[in-house]
mmCIF file of N, CA and C in Angstrom:
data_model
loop_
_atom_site.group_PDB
_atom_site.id
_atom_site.type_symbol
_atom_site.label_atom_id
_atom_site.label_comp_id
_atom_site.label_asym_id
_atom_site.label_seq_id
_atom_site.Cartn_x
_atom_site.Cartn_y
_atom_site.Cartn_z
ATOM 1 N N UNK A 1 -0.904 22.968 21.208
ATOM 2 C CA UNK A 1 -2.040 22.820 22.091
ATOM 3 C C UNK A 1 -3.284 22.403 21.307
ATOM 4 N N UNK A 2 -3.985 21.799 22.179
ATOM 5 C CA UNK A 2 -5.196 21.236 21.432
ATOM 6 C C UNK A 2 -6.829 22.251 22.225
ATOM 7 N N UNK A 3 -7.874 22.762 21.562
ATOM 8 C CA UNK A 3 -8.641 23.505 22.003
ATOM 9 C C UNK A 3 -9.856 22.460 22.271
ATOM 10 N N UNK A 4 -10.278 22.673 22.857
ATOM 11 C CA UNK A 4 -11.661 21.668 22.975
ATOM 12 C C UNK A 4 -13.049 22.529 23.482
ATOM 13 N N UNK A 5 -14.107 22.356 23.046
ATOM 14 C CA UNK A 5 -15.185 23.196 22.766
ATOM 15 C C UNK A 5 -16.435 22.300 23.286
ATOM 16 N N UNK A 6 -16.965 22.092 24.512
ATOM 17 C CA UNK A 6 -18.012 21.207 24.404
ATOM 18 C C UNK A 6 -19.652 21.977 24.147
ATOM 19 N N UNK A 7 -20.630 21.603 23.571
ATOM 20 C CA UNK A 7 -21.741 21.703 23.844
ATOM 21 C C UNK A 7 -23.048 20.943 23.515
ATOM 22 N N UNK A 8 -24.361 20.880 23.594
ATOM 23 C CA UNK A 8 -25.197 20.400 23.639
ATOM 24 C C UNK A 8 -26.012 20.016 24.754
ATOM 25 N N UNK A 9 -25.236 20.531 25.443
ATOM 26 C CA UNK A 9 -26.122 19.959 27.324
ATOM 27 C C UNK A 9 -27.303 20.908 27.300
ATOM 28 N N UNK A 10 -28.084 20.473 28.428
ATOM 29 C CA UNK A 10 -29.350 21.143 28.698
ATOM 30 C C UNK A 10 -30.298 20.726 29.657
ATOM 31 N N UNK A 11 -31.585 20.922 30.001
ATOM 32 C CA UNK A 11 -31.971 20.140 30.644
ATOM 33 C C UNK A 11 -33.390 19.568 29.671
ATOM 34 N N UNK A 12 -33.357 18.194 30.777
ATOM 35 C CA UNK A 12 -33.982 17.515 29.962
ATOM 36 C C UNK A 12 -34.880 16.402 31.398
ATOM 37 N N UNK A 13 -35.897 16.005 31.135
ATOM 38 C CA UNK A 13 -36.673 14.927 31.624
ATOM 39 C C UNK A 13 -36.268 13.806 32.025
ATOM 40 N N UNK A 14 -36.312 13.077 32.810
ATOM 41 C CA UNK A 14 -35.396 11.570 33.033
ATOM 42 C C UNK A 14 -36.583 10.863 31.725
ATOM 43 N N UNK A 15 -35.763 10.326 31.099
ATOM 44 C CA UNK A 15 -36.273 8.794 30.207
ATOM 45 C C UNK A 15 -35.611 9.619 28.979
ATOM 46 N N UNK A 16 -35.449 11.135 29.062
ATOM 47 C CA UNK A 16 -34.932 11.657 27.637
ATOM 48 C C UNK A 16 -34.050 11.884 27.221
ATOM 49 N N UNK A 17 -33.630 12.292 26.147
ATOM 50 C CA UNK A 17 -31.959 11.973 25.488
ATOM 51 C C UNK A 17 -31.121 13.400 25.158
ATOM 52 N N UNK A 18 -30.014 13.376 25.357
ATOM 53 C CA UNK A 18 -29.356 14.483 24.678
ATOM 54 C C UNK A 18 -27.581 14.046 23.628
ATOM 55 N N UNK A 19 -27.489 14.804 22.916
ATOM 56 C CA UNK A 19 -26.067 14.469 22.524
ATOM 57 C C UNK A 19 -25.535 15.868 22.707
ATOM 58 N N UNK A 20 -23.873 15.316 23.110
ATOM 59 C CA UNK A 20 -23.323 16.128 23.811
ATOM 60 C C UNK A 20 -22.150 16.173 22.225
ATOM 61 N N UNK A 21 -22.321 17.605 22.227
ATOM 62 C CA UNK A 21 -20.553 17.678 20.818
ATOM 63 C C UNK A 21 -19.022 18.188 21.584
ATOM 64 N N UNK A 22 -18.422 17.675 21.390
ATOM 65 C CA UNK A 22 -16.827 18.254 21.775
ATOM 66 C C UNK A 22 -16.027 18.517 20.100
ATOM 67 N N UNK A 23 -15.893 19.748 20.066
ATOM 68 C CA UNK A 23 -15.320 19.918 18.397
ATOM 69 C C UNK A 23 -13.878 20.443 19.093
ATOM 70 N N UNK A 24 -12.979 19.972 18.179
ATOM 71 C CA UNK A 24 -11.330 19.823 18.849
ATOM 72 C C UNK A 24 -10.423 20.497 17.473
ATOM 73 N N UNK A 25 -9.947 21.696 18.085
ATOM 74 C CA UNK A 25 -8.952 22.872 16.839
ATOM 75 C C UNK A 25 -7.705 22.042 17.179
ATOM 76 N N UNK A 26 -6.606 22.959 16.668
ATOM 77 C CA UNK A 26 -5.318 22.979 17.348
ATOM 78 C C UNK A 26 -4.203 22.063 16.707
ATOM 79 N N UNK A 27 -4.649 20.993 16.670
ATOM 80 C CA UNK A 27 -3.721 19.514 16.346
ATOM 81 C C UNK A 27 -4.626 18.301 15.615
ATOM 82 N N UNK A 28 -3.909 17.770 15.336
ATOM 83 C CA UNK A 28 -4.371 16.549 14.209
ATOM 84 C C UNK A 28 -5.436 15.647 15.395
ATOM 85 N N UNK A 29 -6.680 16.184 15.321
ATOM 86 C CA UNK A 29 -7.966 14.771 16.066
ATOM 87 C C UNK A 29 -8.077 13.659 16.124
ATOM 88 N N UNK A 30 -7.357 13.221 14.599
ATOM 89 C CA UNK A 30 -7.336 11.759 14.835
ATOM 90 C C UNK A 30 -6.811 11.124 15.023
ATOM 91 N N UNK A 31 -5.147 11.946 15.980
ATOM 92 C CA UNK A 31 -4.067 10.972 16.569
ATOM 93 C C UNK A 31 -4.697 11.006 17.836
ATOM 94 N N UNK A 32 -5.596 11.662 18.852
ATOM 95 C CA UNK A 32 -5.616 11.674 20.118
ATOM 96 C C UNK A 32 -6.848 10.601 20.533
ATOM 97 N N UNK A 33 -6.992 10.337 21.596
ATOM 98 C CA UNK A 33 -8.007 9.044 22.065
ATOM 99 C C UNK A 33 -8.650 10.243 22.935
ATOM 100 N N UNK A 34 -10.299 10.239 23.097
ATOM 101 C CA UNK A 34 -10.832 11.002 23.132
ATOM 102 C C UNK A 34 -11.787 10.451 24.400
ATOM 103 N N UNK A 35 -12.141 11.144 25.587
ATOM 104 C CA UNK A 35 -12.766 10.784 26.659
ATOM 105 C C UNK A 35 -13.806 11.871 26.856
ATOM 106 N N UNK A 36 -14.857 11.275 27.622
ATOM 107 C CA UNK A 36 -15.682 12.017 28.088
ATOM 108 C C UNK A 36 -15.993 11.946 30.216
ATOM 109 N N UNK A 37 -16.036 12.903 30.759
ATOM 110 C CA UNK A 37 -15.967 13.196 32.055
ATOM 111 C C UNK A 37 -17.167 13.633 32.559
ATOM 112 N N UNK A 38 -17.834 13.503 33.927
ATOM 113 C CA UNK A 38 -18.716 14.394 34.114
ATOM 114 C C UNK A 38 -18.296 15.055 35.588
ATOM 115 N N UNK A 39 -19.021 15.715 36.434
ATOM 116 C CA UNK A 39 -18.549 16.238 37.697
ATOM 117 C C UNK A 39 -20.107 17.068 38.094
ATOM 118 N N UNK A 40 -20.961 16.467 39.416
ATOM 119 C CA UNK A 40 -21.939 17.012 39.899
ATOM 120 C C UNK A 40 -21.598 18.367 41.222
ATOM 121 N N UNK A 41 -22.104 18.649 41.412
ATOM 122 C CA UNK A 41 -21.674 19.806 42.568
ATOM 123 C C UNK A 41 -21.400 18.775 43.470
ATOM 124 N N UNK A 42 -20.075 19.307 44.775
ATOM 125 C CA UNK A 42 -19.828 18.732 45.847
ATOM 126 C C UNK A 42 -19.049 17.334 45.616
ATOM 127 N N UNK A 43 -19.134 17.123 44.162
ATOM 128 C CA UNK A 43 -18.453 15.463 44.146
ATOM 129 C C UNK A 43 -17.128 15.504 43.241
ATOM 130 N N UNK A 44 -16.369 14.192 43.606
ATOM 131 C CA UNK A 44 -15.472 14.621 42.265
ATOM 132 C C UNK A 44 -15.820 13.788 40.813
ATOM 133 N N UNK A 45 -14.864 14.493 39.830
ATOM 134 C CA UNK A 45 -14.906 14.570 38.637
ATOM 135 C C UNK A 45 -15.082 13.000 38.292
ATOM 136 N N UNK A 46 -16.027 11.967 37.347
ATOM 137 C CA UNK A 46 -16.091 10.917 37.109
ATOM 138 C C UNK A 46 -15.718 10.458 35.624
ATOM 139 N N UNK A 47 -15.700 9.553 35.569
ATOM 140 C CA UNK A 47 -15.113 9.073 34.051
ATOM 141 C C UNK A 47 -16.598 8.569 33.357
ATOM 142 N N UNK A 48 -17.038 9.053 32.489
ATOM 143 C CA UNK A 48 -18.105 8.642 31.476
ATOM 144 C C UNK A 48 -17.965 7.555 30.345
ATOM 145 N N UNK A 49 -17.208 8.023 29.673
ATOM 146 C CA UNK A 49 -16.683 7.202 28.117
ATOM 147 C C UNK A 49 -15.168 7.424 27.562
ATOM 148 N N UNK A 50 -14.669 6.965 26.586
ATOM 149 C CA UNK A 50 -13.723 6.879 26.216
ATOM 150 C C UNK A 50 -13.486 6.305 25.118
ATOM 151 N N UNK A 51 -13.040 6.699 23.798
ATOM 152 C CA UNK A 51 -12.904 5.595 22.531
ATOM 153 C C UNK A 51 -11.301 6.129 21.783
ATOM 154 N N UNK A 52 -10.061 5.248 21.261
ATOM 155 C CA UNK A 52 -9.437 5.195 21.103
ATOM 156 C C UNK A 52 -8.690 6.287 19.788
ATOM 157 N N UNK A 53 -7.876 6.330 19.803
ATOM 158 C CA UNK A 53 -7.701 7.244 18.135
ATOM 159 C C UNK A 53 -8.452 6.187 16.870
ATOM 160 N N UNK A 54 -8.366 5.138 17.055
ATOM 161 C CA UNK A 54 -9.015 3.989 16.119
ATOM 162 C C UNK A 54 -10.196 3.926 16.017
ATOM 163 N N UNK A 55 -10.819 4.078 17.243
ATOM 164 C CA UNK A 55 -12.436 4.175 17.506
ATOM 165 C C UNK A 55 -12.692 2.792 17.840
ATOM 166 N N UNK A 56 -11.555 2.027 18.084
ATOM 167 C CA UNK A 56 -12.177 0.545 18.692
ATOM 168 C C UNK A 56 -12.103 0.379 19.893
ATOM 169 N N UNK A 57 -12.468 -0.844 20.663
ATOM 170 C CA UNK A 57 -12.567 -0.398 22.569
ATOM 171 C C UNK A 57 -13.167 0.035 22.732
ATOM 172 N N UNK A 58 -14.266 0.522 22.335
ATOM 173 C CA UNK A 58 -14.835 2.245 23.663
ATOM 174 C C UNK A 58 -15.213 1.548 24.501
ATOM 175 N N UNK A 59 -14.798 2.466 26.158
ATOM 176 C CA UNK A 59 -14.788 2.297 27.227
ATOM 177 C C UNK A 59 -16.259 3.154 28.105
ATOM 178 N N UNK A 60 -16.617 2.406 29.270
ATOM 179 C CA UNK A 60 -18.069 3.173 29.364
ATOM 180 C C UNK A 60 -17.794 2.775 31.002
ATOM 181 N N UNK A 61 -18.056 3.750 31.687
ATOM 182 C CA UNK A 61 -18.713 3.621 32.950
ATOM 183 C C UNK A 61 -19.638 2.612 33.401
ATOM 184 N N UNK A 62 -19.455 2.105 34.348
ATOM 185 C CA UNK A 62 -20.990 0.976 34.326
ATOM 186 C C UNK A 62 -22.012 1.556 34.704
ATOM 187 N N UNK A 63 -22.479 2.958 35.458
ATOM 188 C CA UNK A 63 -23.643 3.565 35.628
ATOM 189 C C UNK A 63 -24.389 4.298 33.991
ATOM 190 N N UNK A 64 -23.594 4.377 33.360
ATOM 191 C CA UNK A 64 -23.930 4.092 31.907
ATOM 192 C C UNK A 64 -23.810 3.398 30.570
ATOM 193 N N UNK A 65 -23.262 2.562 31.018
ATOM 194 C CA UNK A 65 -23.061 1.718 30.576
ATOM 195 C C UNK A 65 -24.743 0.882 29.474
ATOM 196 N N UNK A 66 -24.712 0.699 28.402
ATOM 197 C CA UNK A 66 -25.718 0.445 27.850
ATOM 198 C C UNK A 66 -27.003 1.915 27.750
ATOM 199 N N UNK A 67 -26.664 2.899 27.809
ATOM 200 C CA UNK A 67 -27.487 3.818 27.901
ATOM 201 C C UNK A 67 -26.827 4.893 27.191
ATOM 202 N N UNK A 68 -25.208 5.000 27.528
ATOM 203 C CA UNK A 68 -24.789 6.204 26.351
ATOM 204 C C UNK A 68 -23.684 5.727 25.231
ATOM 205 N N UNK A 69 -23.494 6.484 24.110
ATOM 206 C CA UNK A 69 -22.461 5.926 23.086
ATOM 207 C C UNK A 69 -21.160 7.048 23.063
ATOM 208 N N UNK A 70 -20.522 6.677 22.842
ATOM 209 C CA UNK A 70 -19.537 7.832 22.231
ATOM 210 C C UNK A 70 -18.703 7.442 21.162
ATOM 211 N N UNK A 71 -19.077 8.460 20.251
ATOM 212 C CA UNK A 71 -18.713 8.332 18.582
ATOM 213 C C UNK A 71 -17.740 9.218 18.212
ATOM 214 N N UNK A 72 -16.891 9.445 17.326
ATOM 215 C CA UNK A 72 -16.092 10.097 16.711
ATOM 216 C C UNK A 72 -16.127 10.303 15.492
ATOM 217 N N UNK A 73 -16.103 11.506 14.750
ATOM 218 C CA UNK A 73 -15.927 11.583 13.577
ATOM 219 C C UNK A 73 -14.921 12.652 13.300
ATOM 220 N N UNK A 74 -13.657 11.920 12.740
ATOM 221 C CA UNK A 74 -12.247 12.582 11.942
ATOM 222 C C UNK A 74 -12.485 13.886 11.819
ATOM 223 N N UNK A 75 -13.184 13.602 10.272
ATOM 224 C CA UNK A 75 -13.670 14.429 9.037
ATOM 225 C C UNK A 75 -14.359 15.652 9.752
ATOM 226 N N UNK A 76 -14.750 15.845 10.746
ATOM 227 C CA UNK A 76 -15.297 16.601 10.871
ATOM 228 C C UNK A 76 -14.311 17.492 12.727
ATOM 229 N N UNK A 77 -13.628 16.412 13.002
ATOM 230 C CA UNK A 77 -12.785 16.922 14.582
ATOM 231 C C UNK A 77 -13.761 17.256 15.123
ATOM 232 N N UNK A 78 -14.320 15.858 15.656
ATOM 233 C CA UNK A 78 -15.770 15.910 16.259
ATOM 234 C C UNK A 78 -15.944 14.936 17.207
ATOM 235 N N UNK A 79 -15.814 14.320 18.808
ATOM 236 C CA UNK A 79 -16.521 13.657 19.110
ATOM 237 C C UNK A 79 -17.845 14.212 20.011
ATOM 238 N N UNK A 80 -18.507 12.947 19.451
ATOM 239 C CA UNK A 80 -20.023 12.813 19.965
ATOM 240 C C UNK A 80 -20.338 12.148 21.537
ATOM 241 N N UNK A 81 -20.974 12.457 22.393
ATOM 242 C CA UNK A 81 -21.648 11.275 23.502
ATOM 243 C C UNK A 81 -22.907 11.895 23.787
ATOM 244 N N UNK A 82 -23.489 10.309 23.058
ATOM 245 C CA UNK A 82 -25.222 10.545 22.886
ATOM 246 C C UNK A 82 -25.523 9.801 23.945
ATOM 247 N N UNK A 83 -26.606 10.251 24.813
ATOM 248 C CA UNK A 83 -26.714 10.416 25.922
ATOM 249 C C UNK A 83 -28.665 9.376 25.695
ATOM 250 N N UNK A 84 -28.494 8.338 26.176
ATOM 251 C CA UNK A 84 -30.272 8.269 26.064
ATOM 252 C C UNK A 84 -30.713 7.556 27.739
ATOM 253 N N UNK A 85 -32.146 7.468 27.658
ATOM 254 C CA UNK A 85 -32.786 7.089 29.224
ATOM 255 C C UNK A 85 -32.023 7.644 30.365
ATOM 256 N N UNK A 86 -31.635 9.234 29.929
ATOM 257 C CA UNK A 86 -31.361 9.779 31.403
ATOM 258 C C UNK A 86 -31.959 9.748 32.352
ATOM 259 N N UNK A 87 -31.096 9.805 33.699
ATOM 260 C CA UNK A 87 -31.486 9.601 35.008
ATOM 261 C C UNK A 87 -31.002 11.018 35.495
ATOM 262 N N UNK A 88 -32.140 11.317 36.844
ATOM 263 C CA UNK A 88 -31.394 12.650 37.115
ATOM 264 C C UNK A 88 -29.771 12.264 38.511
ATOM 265 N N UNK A 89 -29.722 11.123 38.459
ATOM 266 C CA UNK A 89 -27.994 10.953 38.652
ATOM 267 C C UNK A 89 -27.097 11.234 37.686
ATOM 268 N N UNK A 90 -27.491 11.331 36.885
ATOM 269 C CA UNK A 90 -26.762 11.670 35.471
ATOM 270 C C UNK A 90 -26.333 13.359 35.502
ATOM 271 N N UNK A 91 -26.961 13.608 35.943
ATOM 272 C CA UNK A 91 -26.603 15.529 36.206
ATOM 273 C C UNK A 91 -25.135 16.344 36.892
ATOM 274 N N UNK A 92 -24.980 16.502 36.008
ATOM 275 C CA UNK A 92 -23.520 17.596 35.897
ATOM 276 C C UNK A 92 -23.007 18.167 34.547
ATOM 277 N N UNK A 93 -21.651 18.779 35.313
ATOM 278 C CA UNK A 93 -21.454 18.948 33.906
ATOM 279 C C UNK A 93 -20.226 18.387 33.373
ATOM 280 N N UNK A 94 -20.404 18.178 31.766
ATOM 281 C CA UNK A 94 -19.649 16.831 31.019
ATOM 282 C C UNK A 94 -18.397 17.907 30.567
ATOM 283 N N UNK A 95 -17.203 17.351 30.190
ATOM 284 C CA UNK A 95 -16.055 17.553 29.897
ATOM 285 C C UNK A 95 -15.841 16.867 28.890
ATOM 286 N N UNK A 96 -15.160 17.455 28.002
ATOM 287 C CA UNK A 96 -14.387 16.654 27.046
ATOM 288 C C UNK A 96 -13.099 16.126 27.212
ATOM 289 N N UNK A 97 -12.276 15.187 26.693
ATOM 290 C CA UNK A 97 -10.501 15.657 26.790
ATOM 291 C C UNK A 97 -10.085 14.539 26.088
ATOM 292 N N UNK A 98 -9.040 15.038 26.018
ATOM 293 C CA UNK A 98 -8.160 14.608 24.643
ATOM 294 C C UNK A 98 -6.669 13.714 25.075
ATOM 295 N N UNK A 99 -6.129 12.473 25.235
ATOM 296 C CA UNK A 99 -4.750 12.429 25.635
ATOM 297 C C UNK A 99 -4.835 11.503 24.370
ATOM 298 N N UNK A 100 -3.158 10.831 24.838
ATOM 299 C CA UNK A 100 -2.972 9.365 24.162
ATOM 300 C C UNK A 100 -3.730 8.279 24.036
ATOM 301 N N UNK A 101 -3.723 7.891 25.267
ATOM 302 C CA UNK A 101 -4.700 6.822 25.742
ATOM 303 C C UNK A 101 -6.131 6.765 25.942
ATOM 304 N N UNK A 102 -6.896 5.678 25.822
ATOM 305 C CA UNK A 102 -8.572 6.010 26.141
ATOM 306 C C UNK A 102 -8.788 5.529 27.382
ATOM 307 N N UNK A 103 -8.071 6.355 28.381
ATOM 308 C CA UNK A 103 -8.083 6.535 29.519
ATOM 309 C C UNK A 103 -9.281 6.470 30.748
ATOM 310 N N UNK A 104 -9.087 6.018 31.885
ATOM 311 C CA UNK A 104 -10.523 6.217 33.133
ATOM 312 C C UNK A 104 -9.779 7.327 33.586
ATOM 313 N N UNK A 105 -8.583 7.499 33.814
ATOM 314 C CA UNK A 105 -8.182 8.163 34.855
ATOM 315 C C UNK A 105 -8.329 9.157 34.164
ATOM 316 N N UNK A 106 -8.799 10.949 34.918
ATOM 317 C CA UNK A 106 -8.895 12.022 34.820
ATOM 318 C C UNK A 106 -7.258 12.732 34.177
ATOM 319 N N UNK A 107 -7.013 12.602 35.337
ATOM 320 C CA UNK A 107 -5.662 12.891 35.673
ATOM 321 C C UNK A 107 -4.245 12.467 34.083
ATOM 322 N N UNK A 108 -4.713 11.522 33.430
ATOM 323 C CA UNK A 108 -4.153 10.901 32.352
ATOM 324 C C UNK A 108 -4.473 11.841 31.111
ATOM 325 N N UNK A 109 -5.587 12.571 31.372
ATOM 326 C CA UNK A 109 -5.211 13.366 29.568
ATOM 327 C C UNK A 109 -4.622 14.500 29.595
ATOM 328 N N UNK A 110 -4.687 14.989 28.559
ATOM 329 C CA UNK A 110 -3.306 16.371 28.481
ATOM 330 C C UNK A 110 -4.294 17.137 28.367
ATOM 331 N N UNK A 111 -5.508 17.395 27.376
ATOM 332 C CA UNK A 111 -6.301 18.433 27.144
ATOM 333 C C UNK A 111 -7.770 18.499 27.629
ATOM 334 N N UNK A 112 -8.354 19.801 27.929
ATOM 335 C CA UNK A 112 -9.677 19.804 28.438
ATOM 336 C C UNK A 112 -10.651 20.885 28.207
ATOM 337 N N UNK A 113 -12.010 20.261 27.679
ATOM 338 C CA UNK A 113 -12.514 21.646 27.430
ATOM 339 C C UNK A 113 -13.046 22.165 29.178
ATOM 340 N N UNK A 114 -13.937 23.239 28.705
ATOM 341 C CA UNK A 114 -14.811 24.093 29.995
ATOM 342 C C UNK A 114 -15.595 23.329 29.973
ATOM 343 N N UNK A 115 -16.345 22.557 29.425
ATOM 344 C CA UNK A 115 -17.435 21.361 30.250
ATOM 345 C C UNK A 115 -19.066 22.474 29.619
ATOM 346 N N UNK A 116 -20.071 21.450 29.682
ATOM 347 C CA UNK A 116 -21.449 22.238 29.515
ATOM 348 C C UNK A 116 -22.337 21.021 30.311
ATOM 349 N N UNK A 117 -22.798 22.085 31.072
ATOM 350 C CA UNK A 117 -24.546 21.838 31.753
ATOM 351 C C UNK A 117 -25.356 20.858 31.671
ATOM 352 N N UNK A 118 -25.621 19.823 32.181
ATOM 353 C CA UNK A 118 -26.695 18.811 32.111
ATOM 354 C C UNK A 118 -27.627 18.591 33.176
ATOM 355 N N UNK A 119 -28.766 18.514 33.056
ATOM 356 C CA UNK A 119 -29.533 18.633 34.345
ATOM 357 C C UNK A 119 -30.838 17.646 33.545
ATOM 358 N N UNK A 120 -30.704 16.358 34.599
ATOM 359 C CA UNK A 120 -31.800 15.712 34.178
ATOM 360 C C UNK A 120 -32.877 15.581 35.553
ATOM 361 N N UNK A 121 -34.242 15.797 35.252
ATOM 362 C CA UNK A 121 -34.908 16.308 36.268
ATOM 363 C C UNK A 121 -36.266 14.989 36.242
ATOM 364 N N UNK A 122 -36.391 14.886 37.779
ATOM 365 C CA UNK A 122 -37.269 13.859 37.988
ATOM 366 C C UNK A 122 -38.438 13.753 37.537
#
Protein backbone atom coordinates (compact mmCIF):
# COMPACT_ATOMS: atom_id res chain seq x y z
CA UNK A 1 0.00 0.00 0.00
CA UNK A 2 0.97 3.39 -0.69
CA UNK A 3 0.15 6.25 2.22
CA UNK A 4 -0.46 9.67 1.02
CA UNK A 5 -0.40 12.73 3.34
CA UNK A 6 -1.64 16.03 1.86
CA UNK A 7 -1.07 19.51 3.29
CA UNK A 8 -0.59 23.15 2.88
CA UNK A 9 -4.14 24.37 2.15
CA UNK A 10 -5.59 27.32 3.85
CA UNK A 11 -7.30 30.21 3.23
CA UNK A 12 -6.18 32.72 1.27
CA UNK A 13 -7.37 36.02 -0.82
CA UNK A 14 -8.29 35.63 -4.55
CA UNK A 15 -5.05 36.95 -6.62
CA UNK A 16 -2.98 34.84 -3.82
CA UNK A 17 -0.98 31.75 -3.91
CA UNK A 18 -0.62 28.60 -1.99
CA UNK A 19 1.43 25.28 -2.47
CA UNK A 20 -0.16 22.31 -1.70
CA UNK A 21 2.49 19.09 -0.43
CA UNK A 22 1.37 15.39 -0.89
CA UNK A 23 4.42 13.35 0.84
CA UNK A 24 3.89 9.52 -0.25
CA UNK A 25 5.35 6.39 2.41
CA UNK A 26 4.75 2.87 1.59
CA UNK A 27 6.22 2.05 -1.98
CA UNK A 28 8.79 3.23 -4.38
CA UNK A 29 7.31 7.24 -5.51
CA UNK A 30 8.97 7.24 -8.38
CA UNK A 31 7.29 4.34 -10.15
CA UNK A 32 3.72 5.90 -9.61
CA UNK A 33 2.25 8.94 -11.85
CA UNK A 34 0.97 11.30 -9.46
CA UNK A 35 -2.43 13.44 -9.71
CA UNK A 36 -3.96 16.08 -8.04
CA UNK A 37 -8.05 16.32 -7.40
CA UNK A 38 -10.20 18.84 -5.89
CA UNK A 39 -14.02 18.47 -4.66
CA UNK A 40 -16.23 21.72 -3.43
CA UNK A 41 -19.29 20.98 -1.18
CA UNK A 42 -22.42 19.63 -3.11
CA UNK A 43 -20.28 18.94 -6.34
CA UNK A 44 -18.37 16.12 -7.58
CA UNK A 45 -14.79 15.37 -7.25
CA UNK A 46 -12.70 17.26 -10.27
CA UNK A 47 -9.42 16.55 -11.85
CA UNK A 48 -6.74 19.40 -11.20
CA UNK A 49 -3.24 18.15 -12.44
CA UNK A 50 -1.38 15.23 -13.18
CA UNK A 51 2.43 14.51 -14.09
CA UNK A 52 3.81 11.15 -15.08
CA UNK A 53 6.40 8.82 -13.10
CA UNK A 54 8.91 10.72 -15.64
CA UNK A 55 7.60 14.08 -14.86
CA UNK A 56 6.97 14.73 -18.58
CA UNK A 57 3.29 15.55 -19.94
CA UNK A 58 1.86 17.22 -17.02
CA UNK A 59 -1.67 17.37 -17.48
CA UNK A 60 -3.83 20.49 -16.17
CA UNK A 61 -7.42 21.22 -16.09
CA UNK A 62 -8.33 24.12 -18.30
CA UNK A 63 -9.94 26.19 -15.37
CA UNK A 64 -6.33 26.13 -14.27
CA UNK A 65 -4.68 25.74 -16.57
CA UNK A 66 -1.73 28.45 -16.79
CA UNK A 67 -2.25 29.41 -13.14
CA UNK A 68 -1.14 26.15 -11.26
CA UNK A 69 2.07 23.76 -11.61
CA UNK A 70 2.56 20.43 -10.34
CA UNK A 71 6.07 19.30 -9.54
CA UNK A 72 7.58 16.24 -8.19
CA UNK A 73 10.45 15.55 -6.36
CA UNK A 74 11.83 11.65 -6.03
CA UNK A 75 14.45 12.44 -3.51
CA UNK A 76 12.36 13.64 -1.30
CA UNK A 77 8.58 11.34 -2.10
CA UNK A 78 7.15 14.57 -2.61
CA UNK A 79 4.69 15.98 -5.00
CA UNK A 80 4.06 19.63 -5.12
CA UNK A 81 0.83 21.77 -6.71
CA UNK A 82 1.64 25.37 -6.49
CA UNK A 83 -1.30 27.03 -6.69
CA UNK A 84 -1.03 30.99 -7.95
CA UNK A 85 -3.91 33.89 -8.94
CA UNK A 86 -6.51 32.02 -6.99
CA UNK A 87 -10.04 32.40 -7.64
CA UNK A 88 -12.58 31.74 -5.02
CA UNK A 89 -13.93 28.91 -7.67
CA UNK A 90 -10.93 27.36 -6.82
CA UNK A 91 -12.24 26.37 -3.25
CA UNK A 92 -12.32 22.89 -1.94
CA UNK A 93 -10.61 20.45 -0.84
CA UNK A 94 -7.48 19.01 -2.89
CA UNK A 95 -6.57 15.28 -2.88
CA UNK A 96 -3.66 13.70 -3.74
CA UNK A 97 -3.35 10.13 -5.57
CA UNK A 98 -1.13 7.97 -6.83
CA UNK A 99 -1.87 5.21 -9.86
CA UNK A 100 0.00 4.10 -13.02
CA UNK A 101 -1.13 6.45 -15.28
CA UNK A 102 -1.31 10.42 -15.21
CA UNK A 103 -4.74 10.03 -15.30
CA UNK A 104 -8.20 12.68 -15.54
CA UNK A 105 -10.25 10.07 -14.46
CA UNK A 106 -10.78 9.88 -10.57
CA UNK A 107 -11.84 6.59 -10.61
CA UNK A 108 -8.29 5.38 -12.41
CA UNK A 109 -5.89 5.68 -9.40
CA UNK A 110 -5.31 3.08 -6.81
CA UNK A 111 -4.23 5.44 -3.93
CA UNK A 112 -5.63 8.49 -2.01
CA UNK A 113 -4.84 10.76 0.57
CA UNK A 114 -7.68 12.59 3.10
CA UNK A 115 -7.46 15.78 1.05
CA UNK A 116 -6.76 19.44 2.94
CA UNK A 117 -8.84 22.67 2.97
CA UNK A 118 -8.68 25.47 0.51
CA UNK A 119 -10.79 28.40 0.69
CA UNK A 120 -10.13 31.26 -1.57
CA UNK A 121 -12.21 34.27 -0.56
CA UNK A 122 -13.48 37.22 -2.61
Amino acid sequence: QVQLVESGGGLVQAGGSLRLSCAASGRTFSSYAMGWFRQAPGKEREFVAAVSWSSSSPRYADPVKGRFTILRDDAKNTVYLQMNSLKPEDTGVYYCAAGVYAEVVARRYDYWGRGTQVTVSS
